[in-house]
Coordinates of C-alpha atoms (C1' of nucleotides) in Angstrom, one line a residue:
Chain N
X1 CA -6.5 -27.5 17.3
X2 CA -8.7 -26.8 20.8
X3 CA -12.8 -26.1 19.7
X4 CA -14.6 -26.6 16.8
X5 CA -14.8 -23.2 15.1
X6 CA -17.6 -20.7 15.7
X7 CA -18.8 -18.0 14.4
X8 CA -20.2 -14.7 16.0
X9 CA -22.3 -11.5 14.7
X10 CA -22.2 -8.2 16.0
X11 CA -24.4 -6.0 14.5
X12 CA -26.2 -2.5 14.4
X13 CA -30.2 -3.2 16.4
X14 CA -31.6 0.3 15.9
X15 CA -29.9 2.3 18.1
X16 CA -28.2 -0.9 19.8
X17 CA -25.5 -3.9 19.5
X18 CA -26.4 -6.8 19.2
X19 CA -24.3 -9.2 20.0
X20 CA -25.0 -13.8 18.6
X21 CA -22.8 -15.8 19.2
X22 CA -23.4 -18.9 17.5
X23 CA -22.7 -23.3 17.5
X24 CA -20.3 -24.8 14.2
X25 CA -21.0 -23.1 11.0
X26 CA -25.0 -24.5 11.4
X27 CA -25.4 -21.1 13.1
X28 CA -27.3 -22.8 16.1
X29 CA -27.6 -20.0 18.2
X30 CA -26.4 -20.5 21.0
X31 CA -26.4 -17.1 23.2
X32 CA -28.0 -13.5 22.0
X33 CA -27.3 -10.2 24.0
X34 CA -28.5 -7.1 23.3
X35 CA -26.5 -4.0 25.3
X36 CA -25.3 -0.2 24.7
X37 CA -22.9 0.3 21.9
X38 CA -20.2 1.0 24.8
X39 CA -20.5 -2.4 26.3
X40 CA -20.3 -4.8 22.8
X41 CA -16.2 -5.5 23.2
X42 CA -17.0 -7.0 26.9
X43 CA -19.4 -9.4 25.5
X44 CA -18.0 -10.5 22.4
X45 CA -14.4 -10.6 25.0
X46 CA -16.0 -13.3 26.9
X47 CA -16.9 -14.9 24.0
X48 CA -14.6 -19.1 23.7
X49 CA -11.8 -16.4 21.9
X50 CA -12.4 -19.1 18.6
X51 CA -14.9 -16.8 17.3
X52 CA -14.7 -16.2 14.1
X53 CA -16.9 -12.9 14.4
X54 CA -19.5 -11.3 11.7
X55 CA -19.3 -8.2 10.8
X56 CA -20.2 -5.4 8.1
X57 CA -16.1 -3.2 8.1
X58 CA -13.7 -4.0 10.9
X59 CA -13.0 -0.5 10.8
X60 CA -17.1 0.4 12.0
X61 CA -16.8 -2.4 14.8
X62 CA -12.6 -2.9 16.0
X63 CA -11.4 0.0 17.1
X64 CA -13.9 0.4 19.6
X65 CA -13.0 -3.2 21.3
X66 CA -8.9 -2.3 21.3
X67 CA -10.0 0.6 23.0
X68 CA -11.8 -1.3 25.6
X69 CA -8.5 -2.7 26.0
X70 CA -8.9 -5.6 24.4
X71 CA -8.2 -8.7 21.0
X72 CA -10.3 -10.4 19.1
X73 CA -9.0 -13.1 17.1
X74 CA -10.8 -13.6 13.8
X75 CA -12.9 -12.2 11.7
X76 CA -15.3 -12.5 8.1
X77 CA -14.9 -8.7 7.1
X78 CA -18.3 -8.8 5.1
X79 CA -17.7 -5.5 3.1
X80 CA -14.0 -6.9 2.1
X81 CA -15.2 -10.3 1.4
X82 CA -17.4 -8.8 -0.6
X83 CA -15.2 -7.3 -3.1
X84 CA -12.8 -10.4 -3.6
X85 CA -16.0 -12.8 -4.0
X86 CA -18.8 -10.5 -6.4
X87 CA -15.6 -9.6 -9.1
X88 CA -14.3 -12.9 -8.5
X89 CA -13.5 -15.0 -11.2
X90 CA -13.6 -18.7 -9.2
X91 CA -17.0 -17.8 -7.8
X92 CA -20.4 -18.7 -10.1
X93 CA -22.1 -15.5 -7.8
X94 CA -24.9 -15.1 -8.0
X95 CA -26.7 -11.4 -8.8
X96 CA -27.7 -10.7 -5.9
X97 CA -23.7 -10.3 -5.2
X98 CA -22.7 -9.3 -8.6
X99 CA -24.9 -7.0 -8.5
X100 CA -23.4 -3.6 -8.0
X101 CA -25.2 -2.8 -4.1
X102 CA -24.4 -1.0 -0.7
X103 CA -21.7 -3.5 0.1
X104 CA -19.6 -1.8 -2.5
X105 CA -19.2 1.4 -0.2
X106 CA -15.7 2.8 0.6
X107 CA -14.8 1.5 4.1
X108 CA -16.2 3.6 7.2
X109 CA -13.0 6.3 8.7
X110 CA -13.2 6.7 12.3
X111 CA -12.2 10.2 12.9
X112 CA -14.8 11.5 10.9
X113 CA -18.3 12.3 10.6
X114 CA -20.0 11.4 7.5
X115 CA -21.3 14.3 5.6
X116 CA -24.3 15.1 3.5
X117 CA -21.4 15.1 0.9
X118 CA -19.8 12.5 1.7
X119 CA -24.0 9.9 1.7
X120 CA -24.5 12.3 -1.1
X121 CA -22.1 11.1 -4.1
X122 CA -21.5 6.9 -2.2
X123 CA -17.9 8.6 -0.9
X124 CA -17.2 7.8 2.8
X125 CA -20.5 6.3 2.7
X126 CA -20.1 2.8 4.9
X127 CA -22.1 -0.3 4.3
X128 CA -24.8 -2.1 6.2
X129 CA -25.1 -2.9 9.9
X130 CA -28.2 -3.4 11.3
X131 CA -28.5 -8.1 11.9
X132 CA -30.9 -8.0 9.6
X133 CA -28.3 -7.5 6.0
X134 CA -25.1 -8.1 7.9
X135 CA -26.6 -11.9 8.1
X136 CA -28.0 -11.3 4.0
X137 CA -24.6 -11.2 3.4
X138 CA -22.9 -13.8 5.5
X139 CA -25.6 -16.4 3.9
X140 CA -25.0 -14.8 0.2
X141 CA -21.7 -15.3 0.3
X142 CA -21.2 -18.4 2.5
X143 CA -23.9 -19.5 -0.4
X144 CA -22.0 -18.9 -2.8
X145 CA -17.6 -20.4 -1.1
X146 CA -20.3 -24.0 -0.9
X147 CA -21.1 -24.0 -5.1
X148 CA -17.1 -22.5 -6.0
X149 CA -15.2 -25.4 -6.9
X150 CA -12.0 -24.0 -5.4
X151 CA -13.5 -22.5 -2.2
X152 CA -11.0 -24.1 0.0
X153 CA -8.1 -21.6 -2.3
X154 CA -11.6 -18.2 -2.1
X155 CA -11.3 -19.5 1.4
X156 CA -8.1 -19.4 2.2
X157 CA -8.0 -15.3 0.8
X158 CA -10.9 -14.2 2.8
X159 CA -9.5 -15.7 5.9
X160 CA -6.7 -13.4 5.6
X161 CA -7.8 -10.6 4.3
X162 CA -10.4 -10.7 7.5
X163 CA -7.3 -10.9 8.9
X164 CA -5.3 -8.1 7.1
X165 CA -8.2 -6.2 8.7
X166 CA -7.7 -6.9 11.8
X167 CA -3.8 -6.2 11.8
X168 CA -4.5 -2.6 10.1
X169 CA -7.2 -1.6 13.3
X170 CA -4.3 -3.1 15.5
X171 CA -1.0 -1.4 14.2
X172 CA -2.7 1.7 13.7
X173 CA -3.7 2.2 17.4
X174 CA -0.6 0.4 19.1
X175 CA 1.5 2.6 16.4
X176 CA 5.8 3.0 15.4
X177 CA 8.1 3.9 17.5
X178 CA 8.6 7.2 16.9
X179 CA 11.7 8.8 18.7
X180 CA 10.6 13.3 18.0
X181 CA 14.9 13.6 19.2
X182 CA 15.5 10.8 16.2
X183 CA 13.0 12.9 13.5
X184 CA 13.9 16.4 15.2
X185 CA 17.9 16.0 14.8
X186 CA 17.9 14.7 11.5
X187 CA 15.7 18.0 10.5
X188 CA 18.4 20.4 12.1
X189 CA 21.5 18.9 10.5
X190 CA 19.9 18.7 6.7
X191 CA 17.5 21.8 6.9
X192 CA 18.8 24.5 9.5
X193 CA 17.0 25.0 13.2
X194 CA 13.6 23.8 13.2
X195 CA 11.9 28.3 11.7
X196 CA 8.4 29.7 11.9
X197 CA 5.6 28.0 10.2
X198 CA 5.9 30.2 6.5
X199 CA 9.3 30.3 6.6
X200 CA 11.7 28.4 4.6
X201 CA 14.3 27.0 7.0
X202 CA 18.0 28.9 6.6
X203 CA 19.6 25.7 4.4
X204 CA 16.7 26.3 2.6
X205 CA 17.1 29.5 1.7
X206 CA 21.3 29.4 1.2
X207 CA 20.8 27.5 -1.7
X208 CA 17.7 28.5 -2.6
X209 CA 20.5 32.6 -2.6
X210 CA 23.1 29.4 -4.5
X211 CA 21.0 28.6 -7.3
X212 CA 19.5 32.5 -8.2
X213 CA 23.3 33.1 -8.0
X214 CA 23.6 30.7 -10.6
X215 CA 21.3 31.8 -12.9
X216 CA 22.7 35.1 -12.2
X217 CA 18.8 36.2 -11.7
X218 CA 17.8 37.1 -8.0
X219 CA 14.5 37.3 -7.3
X220 CA 13.6 33.9 -9.5
X221 CA 11.6 32.3 -8.9
X222 CA 11.8 28.1 -7.5
X223 CA 8.7 27.1 -6.6
X224 CA 7.0 28.0 -9.2
X225 CA 7.7 25.2 -12.0
X226 CA 6.4 26.8 -15.5
X227 CA 8.6 29.8 -13.8
X228 CA 12.2 28.3 -13.2
X229 CA 11.1 26.4 -16.0
X230 CA 11.8 29.6 -18.1
X231 CA 14.4 30.5 -15.3
X232 CA 16.9 27.8 -16.4
X233 CA 16.1 28.2 -20.0
X234 CA 17.6 31.6 -20.0
X235 CA 20.9 30.7 -18.0
X236 CA 21.3 27.9 -20.7
X237 CA 19.7 25.1 -19.6
X238 CA 17.7 24.0 -22.3
X239 CA 15.5 21.4 -19.9
X240 CA 11.5 20.0 -21.1
X241 CA 10.4 20.0 -17.6
X242 CA 11.9 20.5 -13.8
X243 CA 12.1 16.8 -12.9
X244 CA 15.0 15.2 -11.3
X245 CA 15.4 12.9 -13.5
X246 CA 16.6 15.7 -16.5
X247 CA 17.2 18.1 -14.3
X248 CA 20.8 16.0 -13.4
X249 CA 21.9 15.1 -17.2
X250 CA 22.6 19.0 -17.9
X251 CA 25.9 20.1 -16.4
X252 CA 25.8 23.2 -15.2
X253 CA 26.5 25.2 -12.3
X254 CA 22.6 26.1 -11.3
X255 CA 22.0 22.3 -11.1
X256 CA 23.3 20.4 -8.3
X257 CA 22.5 23.0 -5.7
X258 CA 19.0 23.0 -7.1
X259 CA 18.4 19.7 -6.7
X260 CA 19.2 20.0 -3.3
X261 CA 17.2 22.4 -3.3
X262 CA 15.0 20.5 -4.2
X263 CA 15.2 17.0 -1.8
X264 CA 15.4 19.6 1.0
X265 CA 12.5 21.3 0.2
X266 CA 10.5 18.2 0.4
X267 CA 12.1 17.1 2.9
X268 CA 10.7 20.3 5.2
X269 CA 7.3 20.2 3.4
X270 CA 6.5 16.4 3.6
X271 CA 8.1 15.3 7.0
X272 CA 8.9 18.4 8.3
X273 CA 8.4 19.6 11.7
X274 CA 4.9 20.2 11.4
X275 CA 4.3 16.2 10.2
X276 CA 6.4 15.3 13.5
X277 CA 3.7 17.8 15.7
X278 CA 0.6 16.6 13.8
X279 CA 1.3 12.5 13.1
X280 CA 3.6 11.3 16.1
X281 CA 3.1 13.8 18.6
X282 CA 3.8 11.6 21.6
X283 CA 6.5 9.4 20.5
X284 CA 4.5 6.8 18.0
X285 CA 2.9 7.8 14.9
X286 CA -0.5 6.0 13.3
X287 CA -0.9 6.4 9.6
X288 CA -4.6 4.4 8.1
X289 CA -4.3 1.8 6.6
X290 CA -6.8 1.0 4.8
X291 CA -6.6 -3.5 3.7
X292 CA -7.5 -3.7 0.1
X293 CA -7.5 -0.6 -0.6
X294 CA -4.8 -0.7 -4.1
X295 CA -7.8 -3.2 -5.9
X296 CA -5.0 -6.1 -6.8
X297 CA -5.4 -6.6 -3.0
X298 CA -2.6 -4.6 -1.5
X299 CA -3.2 -2.0 1.2
X300 CA -3.2 1.9 0.8
X301 CA -2.7 4.6 3.2
X302 CA -4.9 7.6 4.0
X303 CA -3.4 10.0 6.2
X304 CA 1.0 10.6 7.6
X305 CA 2.2 8.6 4.6
X306 CA 2.7 5.2 5.9
X307 CA 3.8 4.2 1.9
X308 CA 5.6 7.0 1.6
X309 CA 8.1 6.5 4.3
X310 CA 12.0 7.9 3.0
X311 CA 14.9 5.5 4.0
X312 CA 15.9 9.1 5.3
X313 CA 13.8 8.7 7.9
X314 CA 14.0 5.3 9.6
X315 CA 16.3 6.2 11.6
X316 CA 13.3 7.9 13.4
X317 CA 11.4 4.7 13.8
X318 CA 12.8 4.0 17.6
X319 CA 12.7 0.9 19.9
X320 CA 11.2 1.5 23.1
X321 CA 13.8 1.7 26.6
X322 CA 13.9 -2.5 26.9
X323 CA 12.2 -3.1 23.6
X324 CA 14.1 -3.7 20.5
X325 CA 13.0 -3.5 16.6
X326 CA 12.9 -6.8 15.3
X327 CA 13.2 -5.7 11.0
X328 CA 12.1 -8.3 8.2
X329 CA 12.0 -7.9 4.5
X330 CA 11.4 -10.4 1.4
X331 CA 14.0 -10.2 -2.1
X332 CA 12.6 -10.0 -5.4
X333 CA 8.8 -10.8 -4.0
X334 CA 7.3 -10.9 -6.9
X335 CA 9.5 -12.5 -8.9
X336 CA 9.8 -15.6 -6.4
X337 CA 6.1 -14.8 -7.3
X338 CA 5.8 -15.2 -10.5
X339 CA 8.0 -17.7 -10.7
X340 CA 5.8 -19.9 -7.8
X341 CA 2.6 -19.4 -9.8
X342 CA 4.2 -19.7 -13.1
X343 CA 5.3 -23.7 -12.1
X344 CA 8.9 -23.0 -14.3
X345 CA 11.2 -24.5 -11.9
X346 CA 14.5 -22.6 -14.2
X347 CA 13.8 -19.2 -12.3
X348 CA 13.1 -21.2 -8.4
X349 CA 16.6 -22.6 -9.2
X350 CA 17.9 -19.1 -10.3
X351 CA 15.8 -18.1 -7.4
X352 CA 16.6 -20.4 -4.5
X353 CA 18.7 -19.8 -1.3
X354 CA 20.4 -16.7 -3.4
X355 CA 19.8 -13.3 -4.5
X356 CA 17.6 -13.8 -7.5
X357 CA 19.1 -11.5 -9.9
X358 CA 23.0 -13.0 -9.4
X359 CA 20.9 -16.3 -10.0
X360 CA 20.0 -15.3 -13.4
X361 CA 23.1 -14.0 -13.8
X362 CA 25.6 -17.2 -13.0
X363 CA 22.7 -18.4 -15.8
X364 CA 24.1 -17.0 -17.9
X365 CA 21.1 -15.5 -18.6
X366 CA 22.1 -11.8 -18.7
X367 CA 25.5 -10.6 -17.8
X368 CA 25.1 -8.1 -14.8
X369 CA 22.7 -7.7 -11.6
X370 CA 21.8 -4.2 -12.7
X371 CA 20.4 -6.2 -15.4
X372 CA 19.4 -8.7 -14.4
X373 CA 17.0 -6.3 -12.1
X374 CA 15.5 -4.2 -15.5
X375 CA 15.2 -6.5 -17.0
X376 CA 12.4 -9.3 -14.8
X377 CA 11.1 -5.4 -13.5
X378 CA 10.3 -5.0 -17.3
X379 CA 8.7 -8.6 -17.7
X380 CA 7.1 -7.8 -15.6
X381 CA 5.5 -4.3 -16.0
X382 CA 5.7 -4.4 -19.3
X383 CA 8.4 -2.4 -20.7
X384 CA 8.9 -2.6 -24.3
X385 CA 11.5 0.1 -24.7
X386 CA 15.1 1.0 -23.2
X387 CA 17.2 -1.5 -21.2
X388 CA 14.2 -3.3 -20.1
X389 CA 13.1 -3.6 -23.2
X390 CA 16.6 -4.9 -24.7
X391 CA 16.4 -7.7 -22.0
X392 CA 13.3 -9.1 -21.9
X393 CA 13.9 -11.5 -24.8
X394 CA 16.2 -13.3 -23.3
X395 CA 14.8 -14.1 -20.1
X396 CA 11.6 -15.2 -22.2
X397 CA 13.7 -17.4 -23.7
X398 CA 15.6 -18.9 -21.1
X399 CA 11.6 -18.3 -18.1
X400 CA 9.2 -19.2 -20.6
X401 CA 6.4 -20.7 -18.7
X402 CA 7.5 -17.8 -16.4
X403 CA 6.8 -15.2 -18.8
X404 CA 4.2 -17.4 -20.5
X405 CA 2.3 -15.9 -17.2
X406 CA 2.4 -13.1 -17.7
X407 CA 1.7 -13.2 -21.4
X408 CA -0.4 -13.9 -21.5
X409 CA -2.1 -11.6 -18.9
X410 CA -1.5 -8.7 -20.5
X411 CA -2.9 -10.5 -23.3
X412 CA -6.3 -11.3 -21.5
X413 CA -6.3 -7.7 -20.4
X414 CA -5.3 -6.8 -23.8
X415 CA -9.1 -8.0 -25.5
X416 CA -10.3 -6.7 -22.3
X417 CA -10.6 -9.7 -20.2
X418 CA -10.6 -11.1 -16.4
X419 CA -6.9 -11.6 -14.7
X420 CA -7.5 -14.1 -11.5
X421 CA -4.4 -14.1 -8.6
X422 CA -3.5 -17.7 -7.3
X423 CA -6.4 -17.3 -4.4
X424 CA -9.0 -15.7 -6.7
X425 CA -8.7 -12.0 -6.2
X426 CA -10.0 -11.1 -10.1
X427 CA -9.2 -7.4 -11.6
X428 CA -12.6 -5.4 -12.9
X429 CA -14.1 -5.5 -15.5
X430 CA -13.1 -3.4 -18.9
X431 CA -15.5 0.6 -18.2
X432 CA -17.5 1.6 -21.2
X433 CA -15.3 3.9 -22.1
X434 CA -12.8 1.0 -22.6
X435 CA -14.9 -1.6 -24.7
X436 CA -16.2 1.2 -26.1
X437 CA -13.5 3.0 -27.0
X438 CA -12.6 -0.2 -28.7
X439 CA -15.7 -0.4 -30.8
X440 CA -15.7 2.5 -32.4
X441 CA -11.6 0.9 -33.8
X442 CA -12.2 -2.5 -35.0
X443 CA -15.4 -0.6 -37.1
X444 CA -14.0 -0.4 -40.8
X445 CA -14.3 3.1 -41.6
X446 CA -12.7 4.2 -38.8
X447 CA -10.1 6.6 -38.8
X448 CA -6.4 5.6 -38.3
X449 CA -6.1 8.1 -35.1
X450 CA -9.3 6.1 -33.7
X451 CA -7.5 2.6 -34.4
X452 CA -3.9 4.4 -32.9
X453 CA -5.8 5.4 -29.8
X454 CA -7.1 2.2 -28.7
X455 CA -4.3 0.0 -29.3
X456 CA -3.0 2.5 -26.9
X457 CA -5.7 2.3 -24.6
X458 CA -5.5 -2.0 -24.8
X459 CA -1.9 -2.0 -24.6
X460 CA -2.3 0.4 -20.9
X461 CA -5.1 -2.2 -19.8
X462 CA -2.8 -4.8 -21.1
X463 CA 0.5 -3.5 -18.3
X464 CA -2.4 -3.7 -15.9
X465 CA -3.8 -6.2 -16.1
X466 CA -0.2 -8.0 -16.8
X467 CA 1.2 -6.5 -13.0
X468 CA -1.8 -7.3 -11.4
X469 CA -1.6 -11.3 -11.4
X470 CA 2.0 -10.6 -9.5
X471 CA 1.0 -8.3 -7.1
X472 CA -2.0 -9.5 -5.7
X473 CA -0.1 -12.8 -5.7
X474 CA 3.1 -10.7 -4.1
X475 CA 0.2 -8.7 -2.1
X476 CA -1.7 -12.8 -0.6
X477 CA 1.9 -13.7 0.2
X478 CA 2.7 -11.0 2.0
X479 CA -0.6 -10.9 4.0
X480 CA -0.6 -14.8 4.2
X481 CA 2.4 -14.3 6.6
X482 CA 1.2 -11.5 8.4
X483 CA -1.7 -13.7 9.0
X484 CA -0.1 -16.4 10.2
X485 CA 2.9 -13.7 12.4
X486 CA -0.2 -11.8 13.9
X487 CA -0.8 -15.6 15.4
X488 CA 2.5 -16.1 16.5
X489 CA 3.0 -13.0 18.1
X490 CA 0.1 -13.5 20.2
X491 CA 0.4 -16.8 21.3
X492 CA 4.2 -15.4 23.1
X493 CA 3.5 -14.5 27.6
X494 CA 3.4 -10.4 27.6
X495 CA 5.6 -9.0 30.4
X496 CA 5.5 -7.4 33.4
X497 CA 4.4 -3.3 32.7
X498 CA 6.7 -1.2 33.0
X499 CA 6.9 2.1 35.4
X500 CA 5.5 4.5 32.9
X501 CA 2.4 3.9 31.4
X502 CA 2.9 2.3 28.1
X503 CA 3.1 4.5 25.3
X504 CA 1.8 1.6 23.2
X505 CA -2.1 1.6 25.6
X506 CA -2.7 -1.4 27.0
X507 CA -4.3 -3.2 25.0
X508 CA -0.1 -3.2 23.0
X509 CA 2.2 -2.3 26.0
X510 CA 3.3 -5.8 27.7
X511 CA 3.5 -7.6 24.1
X512 CA 5.3 -7.9 20.9
X513 CA 3.2 -6.5 17.8
X514 CA 3.6 -5.4 14.4
X515 CA 3.8 -1.9 14.2
X516 CA 4.3 -1.3 10.9
X517 CA 4.2 -3.2 7.5
X518 CA 5.0 -2.3 3.6
X519 CA 4.6 -4.7 1.2
X520 CA 6.9 -6.5 1.3
X521 CA 7.9 -5.2 4.8
X522 CA 7.6 -5.4 8.7
X523 CA 7.9 -4.0 11.6
X524 CA 8.1 -6.2 14.8
X525 CA 8.5 -3.7 18.7
X526 CA 8.7 -6.5 21.5
X527 CA 9.9 -6.0 24.7
X528 CA 13.3 -7.2 24.0
X529 CA 13.1 -10.8 26.1
X530 CA 11.6 -12.3 23.0
X531 CA 13.4 -10.8 20.1
X532 CA 15.0 -14.0 19.6
X533 CA 11.4 -15.9 19.6
X534 CA 9.6 -13.1 17.2
X535 CA 13.2 -13.5 15.0
X536 CA 11.4 -17.1 14.8
X537 CA 9.0 -16.9 14.4
X538 CA 8.1 -14.3 12.2
X539 CA 11.0 -16.5 10.2
X540 CA 8.8 -19.4 10.5
X541 CA 5.3 -17.5 9.7
X542 CA 6.7 -16.6 5.6
X543 CA 7.5 -20.4 5.6
X544 CA 4.6 -21.5 6.0
X545 CA 2.8 -18.4 4.2
X546 CA 4.7 -20.3 1.5
X547 CA 3.8 -23.7 1.7
X548 CA 0.2 -22.5 2.4
X549 CA 0.2 -20.6 -1.2
X550 CA 2.5 -23.1 -3.5
X551 CA 3.0 -26.4 -1.7
X552 CA 5.8 -28.3 -2.5
X553 CA 7.2 -26.5 -5.7
X554 CA 10.6 -25.7 -4.4
X555 CA 10.5 -21.6 -4.1
X556 CA 12.2 -19.7 -1.2
X557 CA 11.6 -16.1 0.4
X558 CA 14.3 -15.7 2.1
X559 CA 14.1 -12.9 4.4
X560 CA 16.8 -10.0 5.4
X561 CA 15.6 -9.7 9.1
X562 CA 17.4 -8.2 11.7
X563 CA 17.0 -7.3 15.4
X564 CA 18.0 -3.2 16.2
X565 CA 16.8 -0.3 18.5
X566 CA 16.7 1.3 15.6
X567 CA 14.9 0.4 12.0
X568 CA 17.4 3.4 10.1
X569 CA 21.0 1.3 10.5
X570 CA 21.7 -0.9 7.1
Chain X
dA1 C1' -13.2 30.9 -1.7
dA2 C1' -14.1 26.5 -3.0
dT3 C1' -11.8 22.9 -6.0
dA4 C1' -9.7 20.0 -9.8
dC5 C1' -5.6 18.4 -12.0
dA6 C1' -1.5 17.8 -13.3
dA7 C1' 4.1 17.7 -11.5
dG8 C1' 7.1 15.4 -9.2
dC9 C1' 8.7 13.2 -4.9
dG10 C1' 8.5 9.7 -1.6
dC11 C1' 7.4 4.5 -0.9
dG12 C1' 7.2 -0.4 -3.2
Chain V
dA1 C1' 20.0 5.5 -17.6
dA2 C1' 15.7 7.1 -17.1
dA3 C1' 11.4 2.6 -20.0
dG4 C1' 6.6 0.1 -18.4
dC5 C1' 3.5 -1.1 -12.7
dG6 C1' 0.9 0.2 -8.1
dC7 C1' 0.0 4.2 -4.7
dG8 C1' -0.1 9.2 -1.5
dC9 C1' 0.9 14.2 -0.8
dT10 C1' 2.2 18.6 -1.4
dT11 C1' 2.5 23.1 -4.4
dG12 C1' 1.4 26.0 -8.1
dT13 C1' -2.0 27.3 -11.3
dA14 C1' -6.6 26.0 -13.4
dT15 C1' -11.1 26.5 -13.5
dT16 C1' -15.9 27.1 -11.9

DNA sequence: AATACAAGCGCG
DNA sequence: AAAGCGCGCTTGTATT
């Protein structure tokens, strides 16, 4: 430890910005300055490095700091923390926190001015950012934490949630190093030369001709599902839909070229040349991450499709000259989290130091790895039919504690209750519509159709809450991993600037930085001299996240990790 | 002409 | 082999 923890506040004050720095938890004021909006990042940067900055919304304030060429170490994002505290079953929050307020607004979008439409319906509206509102909300949150019996877990959750918000802004600013040349080569190999806009690429046109010939219909429309389905029926393919998994059941010469046609049109429209020009014009892919964007606590994304980057395009993620990528993902994150949070020693044992699914097979629970995977996913998702549903009972016998945890979460959800993750994020309460459906079905005179509807609705909600506890706790583990790693990377010394202006900008052009995060995998872009140190840090952070959440429980989270110049290699 | 929805497919 | 969780995006079609 160096200095005691300090708080800082950044808020709007009329047309100015006010920066307050305080000492300790008692909020004794140390310094207060007013300045023009463009000058506050310099003020904040001159404060002690361990200040925890309280502000309304990280996406509202932090990009300005990054644009000014600096970073901040810690923050308390009032909007995100409000969202957690408002719903958490672990706090006895006052009504002022519980009630829906202006603090429930959507995140600010830095790129886009709010329109009247946005303000009218609340979507895209910003949370308050004036000093009085910010201090009032901060005190409400501190009070709620002071009264909470499980405050330690909640404080951890709020801390990693806020660190994630900093990181989301930083990763957007730094970008994923993206090779336009490799992307273009992949497109040309699959699709042919770049077509003029509005025209199908050459390979797609050739496939379309092959498909139409196989259909015996030279004018068949392939891009309209109803028309395509009718053409297929005329050719004797009596599918119910045009989805891939159904079509591939049929043995007909049209199927193979049609599936290839769908694959290539998808590539061209979702990640083709237009995408490249829009999202990686300068050799950096900058997706907009939305921390806390999913109810379970996972991040969402908006723009660029960061969560859907096809594996096919991963080779285009390429380190700069003299730099390397450290690519790491957790094998079977969610089942491991389930083993730990349920205290299921048998499942934890099956997971230890190896492929968890192989561990289940070795324990004699099911016969093959594929069966183990299907069974476990089915247990966490609530499958009742098919192979998955058939295999779940064997799992229930072998791992009763783990299965009891997800079964209990499902039961609570079916009854309209709230479930909570390991660190204290609670699921939303059942909505009025859902309760109405159950109420109607409970009446003595209810029709059988109403009862069936209510049962289906209850099961649906049960599957959601069943998965919520696992997916949400997995998101917490991942955030803890990221937050710790972010600190480790910041402690590495920067390298000398290269001859060219660094594509990652003044902040990240000289030091290792996180470049990508997707649920259970990360990519760090690092000067090559630090690659080994970064790899070690990635592993240390994962171990610390495990101990931070689950203490001494004997569970491990092994990483698949490689140091590479491009992220495409297996 | 603008908007909402469904299908389909990409990711974990 | 195709059921069960959470997302975002594009396209075509239906609605207004």
